[in-house]
Tab-separated table of C-alpha atoms in Angstrom:
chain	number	residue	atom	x	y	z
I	1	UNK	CA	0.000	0.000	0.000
I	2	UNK	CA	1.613	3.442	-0.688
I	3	UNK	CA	0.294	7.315	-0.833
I	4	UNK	CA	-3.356	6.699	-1.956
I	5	UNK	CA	-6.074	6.337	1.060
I	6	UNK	CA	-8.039	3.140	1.583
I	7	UNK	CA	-11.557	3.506	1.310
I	8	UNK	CA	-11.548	0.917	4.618
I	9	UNK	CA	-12.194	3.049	7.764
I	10	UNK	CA	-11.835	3.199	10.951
I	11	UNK	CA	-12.879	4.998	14.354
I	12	UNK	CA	-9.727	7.002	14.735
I	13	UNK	CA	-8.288	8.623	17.957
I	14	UNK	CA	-4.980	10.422	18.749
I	15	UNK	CA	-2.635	7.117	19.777
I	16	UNK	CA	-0.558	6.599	22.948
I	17	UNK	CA	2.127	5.716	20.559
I	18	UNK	CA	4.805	8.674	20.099
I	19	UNK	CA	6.059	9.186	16.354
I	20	UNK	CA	9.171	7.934	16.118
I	21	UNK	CA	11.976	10.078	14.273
I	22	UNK	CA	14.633	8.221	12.664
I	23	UNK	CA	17.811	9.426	10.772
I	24	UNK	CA	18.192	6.618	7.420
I	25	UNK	CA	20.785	6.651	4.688
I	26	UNK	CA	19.227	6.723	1.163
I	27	UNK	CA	21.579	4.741	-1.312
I	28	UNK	CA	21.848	7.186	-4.494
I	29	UNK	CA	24.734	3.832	-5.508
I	30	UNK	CA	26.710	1.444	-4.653
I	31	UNK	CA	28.929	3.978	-2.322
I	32	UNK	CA	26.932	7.217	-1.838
I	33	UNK	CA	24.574	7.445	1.248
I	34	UNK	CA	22.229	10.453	1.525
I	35	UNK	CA	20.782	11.253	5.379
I	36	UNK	CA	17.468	11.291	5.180
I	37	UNK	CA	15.006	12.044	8.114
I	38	UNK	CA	11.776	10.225	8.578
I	39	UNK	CA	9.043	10.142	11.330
I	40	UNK	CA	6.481	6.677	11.533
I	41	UNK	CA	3.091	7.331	12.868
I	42	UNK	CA	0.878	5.149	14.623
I	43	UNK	CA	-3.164	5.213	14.581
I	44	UNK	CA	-4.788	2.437	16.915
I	45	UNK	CA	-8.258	3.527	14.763
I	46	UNK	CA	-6.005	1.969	11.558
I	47	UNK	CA	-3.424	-0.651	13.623
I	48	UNK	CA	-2.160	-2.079	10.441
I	49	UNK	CA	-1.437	0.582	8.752
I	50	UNK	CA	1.900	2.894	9.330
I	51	UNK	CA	2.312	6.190	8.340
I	52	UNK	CA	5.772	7.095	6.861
I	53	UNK	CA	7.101	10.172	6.008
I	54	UNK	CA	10.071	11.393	4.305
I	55	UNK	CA	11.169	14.921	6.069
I	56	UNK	CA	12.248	17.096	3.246
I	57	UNK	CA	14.546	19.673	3.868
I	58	UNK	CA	13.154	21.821	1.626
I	59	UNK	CA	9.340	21.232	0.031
I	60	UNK	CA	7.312	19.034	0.421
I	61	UNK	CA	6.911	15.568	2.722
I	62	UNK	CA	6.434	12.066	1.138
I	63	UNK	CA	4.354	10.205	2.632
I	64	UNK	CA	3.838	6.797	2.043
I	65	UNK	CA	0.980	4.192	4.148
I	66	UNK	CA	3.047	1.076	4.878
I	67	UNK	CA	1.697	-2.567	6.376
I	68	UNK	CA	2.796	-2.833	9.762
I	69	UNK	CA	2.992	-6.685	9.370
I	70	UNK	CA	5.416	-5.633	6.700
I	71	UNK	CA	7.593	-3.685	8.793
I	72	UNK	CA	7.871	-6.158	11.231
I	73	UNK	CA	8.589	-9.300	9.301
I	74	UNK	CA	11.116	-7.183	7.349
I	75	UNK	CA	12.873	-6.633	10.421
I	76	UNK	CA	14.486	-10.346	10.348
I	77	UNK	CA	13.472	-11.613	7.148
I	78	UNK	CA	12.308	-10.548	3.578
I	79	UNK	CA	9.090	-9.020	3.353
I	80	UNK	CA	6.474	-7.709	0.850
I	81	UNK	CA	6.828	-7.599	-2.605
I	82	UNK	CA	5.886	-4.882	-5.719
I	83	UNK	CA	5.944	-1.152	-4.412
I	84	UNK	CA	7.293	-2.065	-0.733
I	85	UNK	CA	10.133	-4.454	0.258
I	86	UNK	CA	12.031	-4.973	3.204
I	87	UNK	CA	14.614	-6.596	4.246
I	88	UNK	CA	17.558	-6.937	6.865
I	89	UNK	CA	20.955	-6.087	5.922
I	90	UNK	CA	23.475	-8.459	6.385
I	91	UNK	CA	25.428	-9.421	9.681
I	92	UNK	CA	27.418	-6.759	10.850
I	93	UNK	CA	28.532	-3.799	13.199
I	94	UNK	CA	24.857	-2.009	13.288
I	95	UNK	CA	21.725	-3.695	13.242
I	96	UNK	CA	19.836	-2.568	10.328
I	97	UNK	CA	17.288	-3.136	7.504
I	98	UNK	CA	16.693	-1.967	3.888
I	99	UNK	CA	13.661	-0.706	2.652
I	100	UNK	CA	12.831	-0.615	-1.048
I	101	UNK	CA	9.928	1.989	-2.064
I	102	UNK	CA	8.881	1.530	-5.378
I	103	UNK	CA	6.953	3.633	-8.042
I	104	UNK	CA	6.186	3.633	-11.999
I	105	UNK	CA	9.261	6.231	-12.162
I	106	UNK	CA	11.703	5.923	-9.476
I	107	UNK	CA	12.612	3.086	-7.250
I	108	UNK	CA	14.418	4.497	-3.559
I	109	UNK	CA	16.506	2.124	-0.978
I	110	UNK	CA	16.857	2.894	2.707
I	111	UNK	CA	18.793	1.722	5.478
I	112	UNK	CA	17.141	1.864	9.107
I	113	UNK	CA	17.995	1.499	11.848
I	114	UNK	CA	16.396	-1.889	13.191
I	115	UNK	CA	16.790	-1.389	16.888
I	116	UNK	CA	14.488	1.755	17.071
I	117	UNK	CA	11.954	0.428	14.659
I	118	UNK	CA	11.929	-2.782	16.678
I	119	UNK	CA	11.212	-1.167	19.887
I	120	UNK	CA	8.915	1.651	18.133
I	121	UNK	CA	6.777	-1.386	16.447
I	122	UNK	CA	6.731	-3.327	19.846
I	123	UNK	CA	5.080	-0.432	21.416
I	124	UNK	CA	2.309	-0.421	18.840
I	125	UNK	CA	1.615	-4.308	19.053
I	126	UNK	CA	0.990	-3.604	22.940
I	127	UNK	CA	-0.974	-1.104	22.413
I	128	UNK	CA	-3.054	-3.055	19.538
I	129	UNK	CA	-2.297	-6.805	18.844
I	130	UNK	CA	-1.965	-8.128	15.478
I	131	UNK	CA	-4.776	-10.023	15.858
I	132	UNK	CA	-7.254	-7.345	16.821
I	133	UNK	CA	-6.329	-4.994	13.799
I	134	UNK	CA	-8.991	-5.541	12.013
I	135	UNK	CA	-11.749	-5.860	14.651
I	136	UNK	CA	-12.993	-2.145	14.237
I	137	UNK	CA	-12.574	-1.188	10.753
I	138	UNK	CA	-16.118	-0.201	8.792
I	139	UNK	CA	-16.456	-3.912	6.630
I	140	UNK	CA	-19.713	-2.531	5.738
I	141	UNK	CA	-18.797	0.636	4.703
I	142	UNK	CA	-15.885	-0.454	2.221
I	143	UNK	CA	-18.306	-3.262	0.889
I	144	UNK	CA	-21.103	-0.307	0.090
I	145	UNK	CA	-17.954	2.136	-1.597
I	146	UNK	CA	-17.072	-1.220	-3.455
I	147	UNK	CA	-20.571	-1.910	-4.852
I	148	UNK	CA	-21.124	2.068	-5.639
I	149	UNK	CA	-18.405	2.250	-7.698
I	150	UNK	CA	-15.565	2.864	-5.534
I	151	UNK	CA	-16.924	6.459	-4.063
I	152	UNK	CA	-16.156	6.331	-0.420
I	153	UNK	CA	-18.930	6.298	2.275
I	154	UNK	CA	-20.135	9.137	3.644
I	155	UNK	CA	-19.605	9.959	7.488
């Protein structure tokens, strides 16, 4: 999942979660890293969805809606496929992870920190588990913008 909103919905309310700020390197090659900021949001009203943003220094944000599952498998192992892969790097001096964002004109890799992720996604699980992140979204709601013709319900 990436930039465009789901038509699923949820109740939403501010989370008990913190953002978490993290400083990444974005590969332009083989041997140039570019610092990038970035800040991941939590929503308990959309558990499995995480909000990442890329902190431009100048103009705008990118944001980009990520699985949460996805983040956390990718953590130890490879996960997703298409517009959003991760992965963790290989054994060495600093625990960390690549991520792969994909579009139709430019693919991006980061590397993140895994320790600070780890911790940040923990705190998310505890406050929702993975198996109760789907227990308030609006089934009927999405199923009614699905048979209208993809126009989202109204509030």
């Amino acid at each position: 999942m990436h930039r465009d909103q789901s038509p699923l919905s949820a109740r939403s309310a501010p989370g008990p979660v913190p953002p978490l700020h993290l400083e990444l390197d974005q590969m332009q090659d083989e041997f140039t890293r570019v610092p990038v900021r970035a800040k991941f949001r939590f929503d308990p009203g959309m558990p499995a969805v995480i909000t990442f943003e890329l902190l431009a220094a100048r103009g705008p944000s990118l944001i980009w809606h990520l699985g949460r599952g996805l983040l956390h498998r990718g953590l130890t192992a490879m996960s997703g496929a298409g517009d959003v892969r991760m992965w963790p790097t290989l054994p060495g001096e600093r625990s960390s992870s690549w991520l792969m964002l994909a579009s139709h004109e430019v693919e991006a890799l980061f590397e993140l920190p895994t320790e600070s992720l780890a911790t940040w996604l923990d705190a998310t699980y505890r406050v929702v588990p993975s198996d109760a992140e789907m227990a308030d979204l609006n089934w009927d709601g999405f199923l009614t913008s699905l048979l209208d013709g993809g126009r989202p319900p109204s509030a």
